[in-house]
Structures are given as structure tokens and as C-alpha cells.
Coordinates of C-alpha atoms and ligand atoms in Angstrom, one line a residue:
Chain A
M1 CA 55.6 -43.1 -317.4
T2 CA 52.0 -42.1 -317.6
Q3 CA 50.1 -42.4 -320.8
Q4 CA 48.1 -39.6 -322.4
H5 CA 44.5 -39.5 -321.4
D6 CA 41.5 -37.9 -323.1
E7 CA 40.2 -35.1 -321.0
G8 CA 37.4 -34.2 -323.2
T9 CA 37.4 -31.6 -325.9
V10 CA 39.0 -28.3 -325.0
E11 CA 36.8 -25.3 -325.2
R12 CA 39.1 -22.9 -326.8
H13 CA 39.1 -19.3 -325.5
L14 CA 37.0 -20.2 -322.6
G15 CA 39.7 -22.0 -320.6
R16 CA 38.4 -24.5 -318.1
A17 CA 39.0 -24.0 -314.4
I18 CA 41.5 -26.2 -312.6
A19 CA 40.4 -27.5 -309.2
V20 CA 42.6 -29.0 -306.5
H21 CA 40.6 -31.0 -303.9
D22 CA 42.1 -32.0 -300.6
V23 CA 45.4 -32.8 -302.2
T24 CA 48.3 -34.1 -300.0
H25 CA 51.5 -35.2 -301.5
E26 CA 54.3 -37.1 -299.8
Y27 CA 57.7 -38.0 -301.1
I28 CA 59.4 -41.1 -300.1
S29 CA 63.0 -40.5 -299.5
D30 CA 65.8 -42.4 -297.8
A31 CA 65.5 -40.1 -294.8
G32 CA 61.9 -40.9 -294.4
P33 CA 58.7 -39.5 -295.9
V34 CA 58.5 -35.8 -296.7
V35 CA 55.1 -34.1 -296.7
A36 CA 55.5 -31.7 -299.6
L37 CA 51.8 -30.6 -299.7
E38 CA 49.1 -31.0 -297.2
G39 CA 45.3 -30.5 -297.5
I40 CA 45.5 -28.2 -300.6
N41 CA 42.2 -26.9 -301.8
V42 CA 42.3 -24.3 -304.6
E43 CA 40.4 -23.3 -307.6
I44 CA 42.3 -21.8 -310.5
P45 CA 39.8 -20.0 -312.9
G46 CA 40.3 -20.3 -316.6
G47 CA 42.0 -17.4 -318.4
E48 CA 43.6 -15.9 -315.3
F49 CA 47.2 -15.3 -314.4
T50 CA 47.5 -17.1 -311.1
V51 CA 50.8 -16.7 -309.2
L52 CA 52.0 -19.3 -306.7
L53 CA 54.1 -17.4 -304.2
G54 CA 56.2 -19.0 -301.5
P55 CA 59.6 -19.6 -300.1
S56 CA 61.9 -22.3 -301.3
G57 CA 60.8 -25.8 -300.4
C58 CA 57.1 -25.0 -299.8
G59 CA 55.9 -27.4 -302.6
K60 CA 55.3 -25.0 -305.5
S61 CA 57.1 -27.2 -308.0
T62 CA 55.3 -30.2 -306.6
L63 CA 51.9 -28.5 -307.0
L64 CA 52.7 -27.5 -310.6
E65 CA 53.8 -31.1 -311.5
L66 CA 50.6 -32.4 -310.0
I67 CA 48.6 -30.0 -312.2
A68 CA 50.7 -31.0 -315.2
G69 CA 49.9 -34.6 -314.4
L70 CA 53.5 -35.6 -314.1
R71 CA 52.8 -36.8 -310.5
I72 CA 49.8 -38.5 -309.0
P73 CA 49.0 -37.1 -305.5
T74 CA 49.2 -39.3 -302.5
S75 CA 45.6 -38.4 -301.7
G76 CA 43.0 -36.0 -303.1
I77 CA 42.1 -35.3 -306.7
L78 CA 42.8 -32.6 -309.3
T79 CA 40.4 -31.7 -312.1
I80 CA 40.3 -29.5 -315.2
G81 CA 36.8 -28.6 -316.1
D82 CA 34.9 -31.8 -315.2
A83 CA 37.7 -34.1 -316.2
R84 CA 40.1 -35.6 -313.7
I85 CA 43.8 -35.1 -314.2
V86 CA 45.4 -38.5 -314.4
G87 CA 48.4 -37.9 -316.6
P88 CA 50.3 -35.4 -318.6
S89 CA 48.6 -33.8 -321.6
R90 CA 49.6 -31.4 -324.3
H91 CA 46.8 -29.1 -323.2
R92 CA 48.8 -28.3 -320.1
G93 CA 52.3 -27.0 -321.0
L94 CA 55.1 -26.6 -318.6
V95 CA 58.1 -24.3 -318.5
F96 CA 60.6 -26.0 -316.3
Q97 CA 62.6 -24.4 -313.5
Q98 CA 65.7 -25.9 -315.1
S99 CA 66.4 -24.8 -318.7
S100 CA 68.3 -28.1 -319.1
S101 CA 64.9 -29.5 -320.0
L102 CA 65.7 -28.2 -323.5
L103 CA 67.2 -30.9 -325.7
P104 CA 70.8 -29.9 -326.2
W105 CA 71.3 -32.0 -329.3
L106 CA 68.8 -30.0 -331.2
S107 CA 68.8 -26.5 -332.5
V108 CA 66.5 -23.8 -331.1
E109 CA 63.9 -24.3 -333.9
D110 CA 64.0 -28.1 -333.5
N111 CA 63.4 -27.7 -329.8
V112 CA 60.4 -25.5 -330.5
A113 CA 59.2 -28.1 -333.1
L114 CA 59.3 -31.0 -330.6
G115 CA 55.7 -30.8 -329.6
L116 CA 54.5 -30.2 -333.1
R117 CA 56.4 -33.3 -334.3
I118 CA 55.1 -35.4 -331.5
N119 CA 51.6 -34.3 -332.5
G120 CA 52.1 -35.0 -336.1
M121 CA 51.8 -31.6 -337.6
P122 CA 52.8 -31.6 -341.3
K123 CA 56.1 -29.9 -342.2
D124 CA 54.9 -26.8 -343.9
E125 CA 52.5 -25.9 -341.2
R126 CA 55.1 -26.7 -338.6
K127 CA 57.6 -24.2 -340.2
K128 CA 55.1 -21.4 -340.1
R129 CA 54.2 -22.2 -336.5
I130 CA 57.8 -22.3 -335.4
A131 CA 58.5 -19.0 -337.1
E132 CA 55.5 -17.4 -335.3
E133 CA 56.6 -18.7 -331.9
L134 CA 60.2 -17.6 -332.3
E135 CA 59.0 -14.2 -333.4
R136 CA 56.9 -14.0 -330.3
V137 CA 59.8 -14.6 -328.0
H138 CA 62.3 -12.6 -330.1
L139 CA 64.5 -15.6 -331.0
S140 CA 64.1 -15.6 -334.8
D141 CA 67.7 -14.7 -335.3
F142 CA 68.8 -17.7 -333.3
A143 CA 66.6 -20.4 -334.9
Q144 CA 69.6 -22.4 -336.2
H145 CA 71.7 -22.1 -333.0
R146 CA 72.2 -24.9 -330.6
V147 CA 70.4 -24.3 -327.4
T148 CA 73.7 -24.7 -325.5
E149 CA 74.8 -21.6 -327.2
L150 CA 72.0 -19.4 -325.8
S151 CA 72.2 -17.2 -322.7
G152 CA 70.1 -18.2 -319.7
G153 CA 67.3 -15.8 -320.5
M154 CA 67.2 -16.9 -324.2
Q155 CA 67.0 -20.5 -323.0
Q156 CA 63.9 -19.7 -320.9
R157 CA 62.4 -17.9 -323.9
C158 CA 63.0 -20.9 -326.0
Q159 CA 61.3 -23.1 -323.4
I160 CA 58.3 -20.7 -323.4
A161 CA 58.2 -20.9 -327.2
R162 CA 58.3 -24.7 -327.1
A163 CA 55.5 -24.8 -324.7
L164 CA 53.3 -22.3 -326.5
A165 CA 53.9 -23.9 -329.9
V166 CA 51.3 -26.7 -329.2
D167 CA 48.8 -24.0 -328.2
P168 CA 48.1 -25.4 -324.7
E169 CA 45.0 -24.5 -322.8
V170 CA 47.1 -23.9 -319.6
L171 CA 50.7 -22.8 -319.3
L172 CA 52.4 -23.7 -316.1
L173 CA 55.6 -21.7 -315.5
D174 CA 58.0 -22.8 -312.7
E175 CA 60.2 -19.9 -311.6
P176 CA 61.1 -19.3 -315.2
F177 CA 63.1 -16.1 -314.4
G178 CA 64.5 -17.4 -311.1
A179 CA 68.1 -17.7 -312.2
L180 CA 68.2 -14.4 -314.2
D181 CA 69.7 -11.0 -313.5
A182 CA 67.4 -8.2 -312.6
L183 CA 67.5 -6.5 -316.0
T184 CA 66.9 -9.6 -318.1
R185 CA 64.2 -10.5 -315.7
E186 CA 62.4 -7.2 -316.1
S187 CA 62.3 -7.5 -319.9
L188 CA 61.1 -11.1 -319.7
Q189 CA 58.4 -10.1 -317.2
A190 CA 57.1 -7.6 -319.8
E191 CA 57.2 -10.3 -322.5
I192 CA 55.3 -12.9 -320.4
R193 CA 52.6 -10.3 -319.5
R194 CA 52.2 -9.4 -323.2
I195 CA 52.0 -13.1 -324.1
W196 CA 49.4 -13.7 -321.5
Q197 CA 47.4 -10.7 -322.6
E198 CA 47.7 -11.8 -326.2
T199 CA 46.8 -15.4 -325.8
G200 CA 44.3 -15.2 -323.0
R201 CA 45.3 -18.6 -321.8
T202 CA 45.3 -19.8 -318.2
F203 CA 48.7 -19.1 -316.7
V204 CA 50.0 -20.6 -313.4
F205 CA 53.2 -18.9 -312.6
V206 CA 55.5 -19.9 -309.7
T207 CA 57.8 -17.4 -308.0
H208 CA 59.3 -16.5 -304.7
S209 CA 59.4 -12.8 -305.5
V210 CA 56.6 -10.7 -304.0
E211 CA 57.2 -8.0 -306.6
E212 CA 57.0 -10.4 -309.5
A213 CA 53.8 -11.8 -308.1
V214 CA 52.1 -8.4 -307.7
L215 CA 53.4 -7.2 -311.1
L216 CA 52.2 -10.1 -313.2
G217 CA 49.4 -11.9 -311.3
S218 CA 45.7 -11.3 -311.6
R219 CA 45.6 -13.5 -308.5
V220 CA 48.1 -14.7 -306.0
L221 CA 48.1 -17.9 -303.8
V222 CA 50.6 -17.6 -301.0
M223 CA 52.1 -20.9 -299.8
S224 CA 54.0 -21.7 -296.6
P225 CA 56.4 -24.6 -296.1
R226 CA 56.6 -27.8 -293.9
P227 CA 54.0 -28.9 -294.6
G228 CA 53.2 -27.0 -297.8
R229 CA 49.9 -25.2 -297.5
V230 CA 48.1 -22.4 -299.2
I231 CA 47.8 -19.7 -296.5
H232 CA 46.4 -16.7 -298.5
D233 CA 44.5 -16.1 -301.7
Q234 CA 43.9 -12.7 -303.1
E235 CA 43.1 -10.9 -306.4
L236 CA 45.6 -8.5 -307.9
P237 CA 45.0 -5.4 -310.1
F238 CA 48.0 -5.0 -312.3
A239 CA 47.9 -8.0 -314.7
H240 CA 45.7 -6.3 -317.2
A241 CA 47.8 -3.0 -317.1
R242 CA 48.9 -1.8 -320.5
E243 CA 51.5 0.7 -319.4
P244 CA 55.2 -0.4 -319.4
I245 CA 56.3 -2.5 -316.5
T246 CA 58.7 0.2 -315.2
E247 CA 55.7 2.5 -314.8
V248 CA 53.7 -0.1 -312.9
R249 CA 56.7 -0.5 -310.6
A250 CA 56.8 3.2 -309.8
D251 CA 53.0 3.3 -309.2
P252 CA 52.4 4.0 -305.5
T253 CA 49.5 1.5 -305.4
F254 CA 51.9 -1.1 -306.7
V255 CA 54.4 -0.3 -304.0
N256 CA 51.7 -0.4 -301.3
Q257 CA 50.3 -3.7 -302.6
C258 CA 53.8 -5.3 -302.3
H259 CA 54.1 -3.9 -298.8
E260 CA 50.8 -5.3 -297.7
L261 CA 51.5 -8.7 -299.2
R262 CA 54.9 -8.9 -297.6
A263 CA 53.4 -7.9 -294.2
M264 CA 50.7 -10.5 -294.7
I265 CA 53.3 -13.2 -295.3
G266 CA 55.4 -12.0 -292.4
A267 CA 52.4 -12.2 -290.0
H268 CA 52.1 -16.0 -290.6
Chain B
M1 CA 84.0 -0.2 -302.2
T2 CA 84.4 -3.8 -302.9
P3 CA 84.6 -4.8 -306.5
P4 CA 81.4 -6.4 -307.9
L5 CA 81.3 -10.2 -307.7
Q6 CA 82.2 -12.1 -310.8
T7 CA 79.0 -13.9 -311.5
T8 CA 79.7 -15.2 -315.0
Q9 CA 81.1 -18.7 -315.3
A10 CA 84.9 -18.7 -315.6
T11 CA 84.9 -19.7 -319.3
D12 CA 87.1 -17.1 -321.0
G13 CA 90.6 -16.2 -320.3
R14 CA 90.8 -17.8 -316.9
A15 CA 89.3 -21.1 -317.8
P16 CA 91.3 -24.1 -316.7
S17 CA 93.4 -25.5 -319.6
W18 CA 91.3 -28.7 -319.9
V19 CA 88.3 -26.7 -320.9
S20 CA 88.5 -26.8 -324.7
A21 CA 88.2 -23.7 -326.9
R22 CA 85.1 -25.3 -328.5
Q23 CA 83.4 -25.6 -325.1
R24 CA 84.1 -21.9 -324.5
G25 CA 82.7 -21.1 -327.9
Q26 CA 86.0 -19.8 -329.1
E27 CA 88.4 -20.4 -331.9
A28 CA 91.7 -22.1 -330.9
P29 CA 94.0 -19.1 -330.2
K30 CA 96.0 -18.0 -333.3
G31 CA 99.8 -18.5 -333.3
S32 CA 99.7 -21.2 -330.7
I33 CA 101.5 -24.5 -331.1
P34 CA 99.7 -26.5 -333.8
S35 CA 97.9 -29.6 -332.6
W36 CA 100.1 -32.0 -334.7
F37 CA 103.2 -30.9 -332.9
Y38 CA 102.6 -32.9 -329.7
P39 CA 102.2 -36.4 -331.2
V40 CA 105.1 -35.8 -333.6
A41 CA 107.3 -34.6 -330.7
A42 CA 106.3 -37.6 -328.6
T43 CA 107.0 -40.1 -331.4
G44 CA 110.4 -38.3 -332.1
T45 CA 111.3 -38.6 -328.4
V46 CA 110.5 -42.3 -328.1
V47 CA 112.3 -43.2 -331.4
G48 CA 115.3 -41.1 -330.4
L49 CA 115.6 -42.8 -327.0
W50 CA 115.2 -46.2 -328.7
W51 CA 117.9 -45.4 -331.2
A52 CA 120.2 -44.1 -328.5
L53 CA 119.7 -47.2 -326.4
T54 CA 120.6 -49.5 -329.3
A55 CA 123.5 -47.3 -330.4
V56 CA 125.1 -47.6 -326.9
G57 CA 124.8 -51.4 -327.4
I58 CA 123.9 -52.5 -323.8
W59 CA 121.7 -55.2 -325.2
S60 CA 122.3 -57.6 -328.1
E61 CA 120.4 -56.9 -331.3
L62 CA 118.3 -60.0 -330.7
I63 CA 116.8 -58.5 -327.5
L64 CA 116.4 -54.9 -328.6
P65 CA 116.7 -54.5 -332.4
S66 CA 117.5 -51.0 -333.6
P67 CA 115.1 -48.8 -335.4
S68 CA 116.8 -49.5 -338.7
Q69 CA 116.4 -53.3 -338.2
V70 CA 112.7 -52.8 -337.6
W71 CA 112.5 -50.6 -340.7
H72 CA 114.2 -53.4 -342.6
A73 CA 111.5 -55.9 -341.2
F74 CA 108.9 -53.4 -342.4
V75 CA 110.3 -53.3 -345.9
Q76 CA 110.4 -57.1 -345.9
S77 CA 106.8 -57.2 -344.8
V78 CA 105.6 -55.2 -347.8
T79 CA 107.8 -56.7 -350.5
E80 CA 108.3 -60.1 -352.1
H81 CA 111.6 -61.8 -351.2
D82 CA 113.0 -65.3 -351.6
G83 CA 110.0 -65.8 -353.9
R84 CA 107.5 -65.4 -351.1
P85 CA 105.4 -62.4 -350.3
G86 CA 105.9 -60.4 -347.1
L87 CA 106.3 -62.3 -343.8
S88 CA 104.8 -65.7 -342.9
G89 CA 103.4 -65.9 -346.5
Y90 CA 101.4 -62.6 -346.4
Y91 CA 102.0 -59.0 -346.9
L92 CA 101.7 -56.7 -343.8
W93 CA 98.5 -55.2 -345.0
E94 CA 97.0 -58.6 -345.5
H95 CA 97.8 -59.5 -341.9
L96 CA 96.5 -56.2 -340.6
W97 CA 93.3 -56.4 -342.7
A98 CA 92.6 -59.9 -341.5
S99 CA 92.7 -58.8 -337.9
L100 CA 90.7 -55.6 -338.6
W101 CA 88.1 -57.5 -340.5
R102 CA 87.6 -59.9 -337.6
I103 CA 87.3 -56.9 -335.2
V104 CA 84.9 -55.1 -337.5
R105 CA 82.6 -58.1 -337.7
G106 CA 82.8 -58.9 -334.0
V107 CA 82.2 -55.4 -333.0
A108 CA 79.4 -54.8 -335.6
W109 CA 77.6 -57.9 -334.2
A110 CA 78.1 -56.6 -330.7
L111 CA 76.6 -53.3 -331.7
V112 CA 73.6 -54.9 -333.5
V113 CA 72.9 -57.1 -330.5
G114 CA 74.4 -55.1 -327.6
A115 CA 72.8 -51.7 -328.2
P116 CA 69.2 -53.0 -328.4
L117 CA 69.9 -55.2 -325.4
G118 CA 71.2 -52.2 -323.5
L119 CA 68.1 -50.3 -324.4
A120 CA 65.9 -53.1 -323.2
L121 CA 67.9 -53.4 -320.0
G122 CA 67.6 -49.7 -319.3
L123 CA 63.9 -49.3 -320.3
W124 CA 62.4 -52.4 -318.7
R125 CA 63.2 -53.0 -315.0
P126 CA 62.1 -56.7 -314.8
F127 CA 64.3 -57.5 -317.8
E128 CA 67.2 -55.7 -316.2
R129 CA 66.7 -57.8 -313.1
F130 CA 66.6 -60.9 -315.2
A131 CA 69.3 -60.3 -317.8
G132 CA 71.5 -57.8 -316.0
P133 CA 73.4 -60.4 -314.0
I134 CA 74.0 -62.5 -317.1
V135 CA 75.6 -59.6 -318.9
S136 CA 77.7 -58.7 -315.9
F137 CA 78.8 -62.3 -315.6
L138 CA 79.9 -62.3 -319.3
R139 CA 81.6 -59.0 -318.9
S140 CA 83.7 -60.2 -316.0
L141 CA 85.0 -63.3 -317.8
P142 CA 88.4 -62.9 -319.5
P143 CA 87.4 -63.8 -323.1
L144 CA 90.3 -66.3 -323.6
G145 CA 88.9 -68.2 -320.7
Y146 CA 86.1 -69.5 -322.9
F147 CA 88.0 -69.4 -326.2
S148 CA 88.6 -73.2 -326.2
L149 CA 84.9 -73.8 -325.8
L150 CA 84.3 -71.6 -328.9
I151 CA 86.9 -73.5 -330.8
I152 CA 85.2 -76.8 -329.9
W153 CA 81.8 -75.4 -331.0
F154 CA 82.8 -73.4 -334.1
G155 CA 86.2 -74.8 -335.2
I156 CA 89.6 -73.2 -335.5
D157 CA 88.7 -70.8 -338.4
D158 CA 87.5 -67.3 -338.3
T159 CA 84.0 -68.1 -336.9
S160 CA 85.3 -68.8 -333.4
K161 CA 87.4 -65.7 -333.4
V162 CA 84.5 -63.5 -334.5
W163 CA 82.4 -65.1 -331.8
L164 CA 85.1 -64.4 -329.3
L165 CA 85.2 -60.7 -330.3
F166 CA 81.5 -60.4 -330.3
L167 CA 81.3 -61.8 -326.8
A168 CA 84.1 -59.5 -325.6
A169 CA 82.6 -56.4 -327.2
F170 CA 78.9 -56.7 -326.5
A171 CA 78.9 -56.5 -322.7
P172 CA 80.6 -53.1 -322.5
I173 CA 78.3 -51.7 -325.2
S174 CA 75.1 -52.9 -323.7
L175 CA 76.0 -52.0 -320.2
S176 CA 77.0 -48.4 -321.2
V177 CA 73.8 -48.0 -323.2
A178 CA 71.8 -49.3 -320.2
A179 CA 73.6 -46.8 -318.0
G180 CA 72.8 -44.1 -320.5
V181 CA 69.1 -44.8 -320.5
A182 CA 69.1 -44.7 -316.7
S183 CA 70.8 -41.4 -316.6
T184 CA 68.5 -39.7 -319.1
R185 CA 67.5 -36.4 -317.5
I186 CA 64.1 -36.6 -316.0
E187 CA 63.2 -33.0 -316.9
R188 CA 63.7 -33.9 -320.6
I189 CA 61.5 -36.9 -320.4
N190 CA 58.9 -34.7 -318.6
A191 CA 59.2 -32.0 -321.2
S192 CA 58.3 -34.5 -324.0
L193 CA 55.4 -35.9 -321.9
V194 CA 53.8 -32.5 -321.3
L195 CA 54.0 -31.9 -325.1
G196 CA 51.9 -35.0 -325.6
A197 CA 54.5 -37.8 -326.2
N198 CA 53.5 -41.4 -325.7
N199 CA 56.1 -43.9 -324.4
A200 CA 57.4 -44.7 -327.9
Q201 CA 57.9 -41.0 -328.6
V202 CA 59.7 -40.4 -325.4
V203 CA 62.1 -43.1 -326.3
R204 CA 62.5 -41.8 -329.9
Y205 CA 62.8 -38.1 -329.2
V206 CA 64.5 -38.1 -325.8
V207 CA 66.0 -41.4 -324.7
L208 CA 67.7 -42.5 -327.9
P209 CA 69.5 -39.2 -328.5
S210 CA 70.5 -39.0 -324.9
V211 CA 72.1 -42.4 -325.1
V212 CA 74.3 -41.6 -328.1
P213 CA 77.3 -40.4 -326.1
D214 CA 77.2 -43.5 -323.9
L215 CA 76.9 -45.7 -326.9
I216 CA 80.0 -44.2 -328.3
T217 CA 81.9 -44.5 -325.0
G218 CA 80.8 -48.2 -324.9
L219 CA 82.0 -48.6 -328.5
R220 CA 85.4 -47.2 -327.7
V221 CA 85.8 -49.5 -324.7
A222 CA 84.6 -52.4 -326.8
V223 CA 87.1 -51.8 -329.7
G224 CA 89.9 -51.5 -327.2
F225 CA 88.9 -54.7 -325.6
A226 CA 88.6 -56.4 -329.0
W227 CA 92.2 -55.5 -329.8
T228 CA 93.6 -57.0 -326.7
T229 CA 91.5 -60.1 -327.3
I230 CA 92.2 -60.5 -331.0
V231 CA 96.0 -60.5 -330.6
A232 CA 95.7 -63.3 -328.1
A233 CA 93.1 -65.2 -330.0
E234 CA 95.3 -65.2 -333.1
T235 CA 97.9 -67.3 -331.3
S236 CA 96.1 -70.3 -332.6
N237 CA 95.7 -70.5 -336.4
G238 CA 96.0 -66.7 -336.6
I239 CA 97.8 -66.4 -339.9
P240 CA 97.0 -64.1 -341.7
G241 CA 96.6 -61.8 -338.8
I242 CA 98.7 -59.2 -337.1
G243 CA 98.5 -61.0 -333.8
G244 CA 99.3 -64.3 -335.4
L245 CA 102.3 -62.7 -337.1
A246 CA 103.6 -61.3 -333.8
W247 CA 103.2 -64.7 -332.2
A248 CA 104.9 -66.6 -335.0
T249 CA 108.1 -64.6 -334.5
K250 CA 109.0 -66.4 -331.4
K251 CA 110.1 -69.5 -333.3
E252 CA 112.6 -67.7 -335.5
L253 CA 113.5 -65.1 -332.7
R254 CA 112.5 -62.3 -335.0
S255 CA 112.2 -59.6 -332.3
D256 CA 112.3 -56.9 -335.1
V257 CA 109.1 -58.3 -336.5
A258 CA 107.5 -58.5 -333.0
I259 CA 108.3 -54.8 -332.5
L260 CA 107.0 -54.0 -336.0
C261 CA 103.7 -55.7 -335.1
V262 CA 103.4 -53.8 -331.8
I263 CA 103.9 -50.5 -333.6
V264 CA 101.4 -51.4 -336.3
I265 CA 98.8 -52.5 -333.8
G266 CA 99.3 -49.4 -331.7
I267 CA 99.0 -47.0 -334.6
T268 CA 95.9 -48.7 -336.0
A269 CA 94.2 -48.8 -332.6
V270 CA 95.0 -45.1 -332.0
L271 CA 93.7 -44.2 -335.5
L272 CA 90.5 -46.2 -335.0
D273 CA 89.9 -44.5 -331.6
Y274 CA 90.5 -41.1 -333.3
G275 CA 87.9 -42.0 -335.9
I276 CA 85.3 -42.9 -333.3
R277 CA 86.1 -39.6 -331.4
Q278 CA 85.5 -37.6 -334.6
F279 CA 82.2 -39.4 -334.9
E280 CA 81.4 -38.5 -331.3
K281 CA 82.3 -34.8 -331.9
K282 CA 79.9 -34.7 -334.8
Y283 CA 76.9 -36.6 -333.2
A284 CA 77.4 -36.0 -329.5
G285 CA 79.1 -32.7 -329.4
W286 CA 76.6 -31.4 -327.0
Y287 CA 77.7 -33.9 -324.4
G288 CA 79.6 -32.4 -321.4
R289 CA 78.5 -28.9 -322.3
W290 CA 75.3 -29.2 -320.4
Ligands
LIG301 N1 62.0 -36.0 -305.8 C1 61.8 -35.7 -304.5 N2 62.1 -36.6 -303.5 C2 62.0 -36.3 -302.2 N3 61.6 -35.1 -301.7 C3 61.3 -34.2 -302.6 C4 61.4 -34.4 -304.0 N4 61.1 -33.2 -304.7 C5 60.8 -32.4 -303.7 N5 60.9 -32.9 -302.5 C6 60.6 -32.2 -301.2 O1 59.4 -31.7 -301.2 C7 59.4 -30.4 -300.7 C8 58.8 -29.4 -301.7 O2 59.6 -29.4 -302.9 P1 59.3 -28.5 -304.1 O3 60.4 -28.7 -305.1 O4 57.9 -28.6 -304.6 O5 59.5 -27.0 -303.5 P2 59.5 -25.6 -304.2 O6 58.5 -24.8 -303.5 O7 59.4 -25.7 -305.7 O8 61.0 -25.0 -303.9 P3 61.9 -24.1 -304.8 O9 61.4 -22.7 -304.7 O10 63.2 -24.2 -304.1 O11 61.9 -24.6 -306.2 C9 60.8 -30.0 -300.3 O12 60.8 -30.1 -298.9 C10 61.6 -31.1 -300.9 O13 62.6 -31.5 -300.0
LIG302 MG1 60.6 -25.5 -307.3

């Protein structure tokens, strides 16, 4: 386990950029080493909604865990602002691919309270904060429920609330809607876009859906597998849109953008 | 057109019968057979068979006493007769309590020592390498194998028996706690780390609660093991004690008392296990649902 490290004071509302320099990551497994990422160089500007898009196994989760500080790269360095990332920090929250990362022995509100407890927030303040976060993800009515009693989409919202409760500078989301049905997914996409627009935090969002990438991202990094590489990097226009998600989806420029991106990926 | 695929988990009407109503988030169905029916029916069947066997009279009463003889032994065991209390000089509850009290002390010490030891084994690799083999060695010994050593060290009174129970019970507890630590879900540990937890907080907020179900499983194994051990341990200087009482019957050929003891031990052990399981439901009810 890695200890917490001081990465300097966080400039609130500015959001420092994350930089990945020449990062290669290799897993040692029984079947021999697996190169999950090779020669990654990317810059993730503060305050943007960056989407990591790529097929299964291209190293998206690995890259996210490296940014979170949960893994140390085999070679290369990662920085946030001018500090090097050497371990996990509460300033970089993570919404896990598996909702089993919630603590099943706790209620929804106690799960959301976890980070606040860890950081020693007094009880009164904590209560207020939990109420706000639950409100934000529309889970107020389920505060007392066990997380095992929630639906998949509610569990992911609970994870998002837990991560946001400590007010992180960066929120990393690993395919948070991957296991959900299309309708639930659409409503959560709208929520996550609203939350990003509201908080102005740096979001790094992993998905393997081209549509989701174009819909939510202000920028997309396309990755390819074996070895994991970033093969394309492009700005996207819809992240700041205010109209309902369904309208964006019907927008011909949106449809075109998806087409182009898909063709781009196919060409590789 | 093909019907839409069933994508929800089979948790409702079509769930296999071993999936409990609670797991499915349902009430037990109304009008179904009440839960007390099965144990009562099972007891009735066994006693009925027993009674029938003795009524036919294949074996002499000395070998297989009838239910009514055992009942008579029970009455003797809880009353004063010939100027002496109960059986072998003590009432039945005194025998039972003596054994239980030994088990409670032995298992309590095993918890106090075994659970932290298991945590240390699970959390600290070098310690696991060092102490793991010792614990495994102790676990694989039949406790009665070293009982005479304990008697030499601690005398023939209760102390050696409590030591014996402690040694029998602590290995299953610490090994299952260690296994519980090792199987703590990595994403839960990571979740606490990205929220800012230090090592002590990871242990406090994630590892300890994760281990509770394993601790309880270890405790159940330990209590079961303690019962088998205590009855044998009470063969020397075990009065009062339910195992000592059972052993003493061989001199007077009181097979009715022997059967009484077996029944009392069985019922007590089952009730104890039931108690632990209720505790488990309360404090580790999440387990197996995720
Ligand atoms: N703990 C591990 N041990 C060994 N190899 C691993 C481990 N985790 C990931 N890998 C390997 O690293 C590669 C990238 O894995 P990663 O989980 O980052 O992919 P991903 O893009 O997140 O995929 P998905 O979309 O399926 O979640 C895969 O080839 C995988 O086999
Ligand atoms: Mg992944």
C-alpha cells in the first residue's frame, strides 16, 4: 500500500493539468509479462472532460489507476501541476468499473461518508455534505438503505457521490455506465454532464462507446490495444451543450462526429 | 420474433431453493410450512424410531435403553435422591455449566489471542512466513496428543483443560481471520486509498469489517472443535463436567446416562451454533450477497 503524499496545495477552480510522460506499464503474470501500456505521452488539461476511448484490454483502466496513483508505472512519470504522482491522493477521486468497490456492510450514506470520516470532517458538517451529495445524484430517499439493495445504476451514482463528497480536484471514472441498460445509461450521462458543468472539475472518463465519448467529452483520446497506445487525440464540441442529451443525439453534427471518429478508429 | 432475453438475475420466482428469501429481498412466503416444523419433525422421527426399536426388544435394555429410561435418568440428574444431588454428586446443569464455562474461557482466550494473530498473519507477509507454519503445525495436532504435557505443566485441574481448549480453538480462528484479510477485495482497499486513507485507516474502515464473516466462521469451527475436545479432556478429573459424567457411566454400566449426556451435549452445541449464526446474520448479513 502506498502512503499519501503531499502534492502541494490545490489551486481550487483552476484545476492543474495532468501530464503523462513516456509511460510504459507492464504486468507480470504467470503467462509472462503483459505490456498494458507503451510509450504513452498525453497532457490532460485542468477543468476539461477528457474521454479515454478504446476497445477492451487496451489499458484504459491501467492508465486511470496510474493517474490515481494506485499503480507505479514500469517506466516514465506522471505529474499533476508540477508535482509528481507517487501515490493515491484524495484530490484524485476514482469511480471504479466494479460497483463492488462500495462497502456492502455500510448504508448508502455511510458509504458516501467514508472519505469525510477518513479526512476527519466533524459530524455536523459531514451530515450536511452527505445530504448535498445524495441530492446531487438523486439518492436522498435511499440514504439508509444498504448498498446491496440498490440497482446497478444507483450503485454507480452512490460511487459518484462518494468520490465527489471529498471534493477532489480530478474525478476519474472507469466505464461507470458500462454494465447498465441503454435507458439508465442515458439518464446517467445527462447527470454526469450536469455534474461536470456544475463543478468545473477535471474529469477523465473511460468508455468503449464512441457515442458516449462524443456526447460527453470536451476531448477524446483514442487508444488501441496490444500494446496499449494513444493513437488519436481530438477536441469535441458537445460537452458544454445545455440542451437535453436526446436533442444532442439527434443533432446531425453529432451523428457526423460519431461517424468520423468511428471511421478514424477503423482506419487504424 | 424471438422473445426478449431474460437479462435480470434469476432471483424471484425461479430462484433455486437454496437462495433465501432474505437474499432475494422478499418476505418468507405466507402460508408456507413454519420453520420450526422441520426440527420438530426430525426429532419426532428419531425418537419414534428409537422407541420402536426398544419396544421390539431386539437388544437388552443395558445396550439400548428406552426413551422412558433415559427420561428417568434425566429426572434423576435434576433431583436429589438417596440423599445425594443429581448424578455423580452434581446436578445436570452443574455438569453442563462446568463444561460450558471451560469452553467459554478457552474460546474467549482463543479469540483474544487468535484474532489479532490472524490479522498480523494476514497483514504482514514476513510474519506470515515466520509464524504461519507454527500455527499450521498446531492446528494439525490432535489436542489430546499434547494433553498429558499440559497436565504435567498445569496440573489436573481446570487450568490444563482451559489451555487445551485454547490451543484447540485459536488455530482455526487465526487461520480464518488471516484468510479473510487476504481475500479483502482489492477495489475496496483502493476505494479507501483514493479517498485519502492511510494504512491504519484502510485496516480500520475496510479490512476489519471485511474480516467479520471469516472471524465468525472461524469461531463456529473453533467452538465445534472445542466440544469434541472437552468431552475427551474430561475423561480425567472431569467431574463436574458433562463429558466427565458421560465417561463415569462406564463403571456402573449406565447406558441411559450416557445417552442423556449425548443428547444434552448435542442440543447445547446446536443452540450455541444457532446463537453464533444469529450474531452472524446481524453483523455480517451482507456476506454472500455481493
Ligand atoms: N492485474 C493484472 N495482471 C496482469 N495483467 C493485467 C492485470 N490487469 C490488466 N492486465 C492486462 O493489461 C491489459 C490492459 O488491461 P486494462 O484492464 O487496463 O484494460 P481496459 O482497457 O481497462 O479493458 P476493459 O475495457 O475490458 O476494462 C490487458 O491485456 C490485461 O490482460
Ligand atoms: Mg477497464
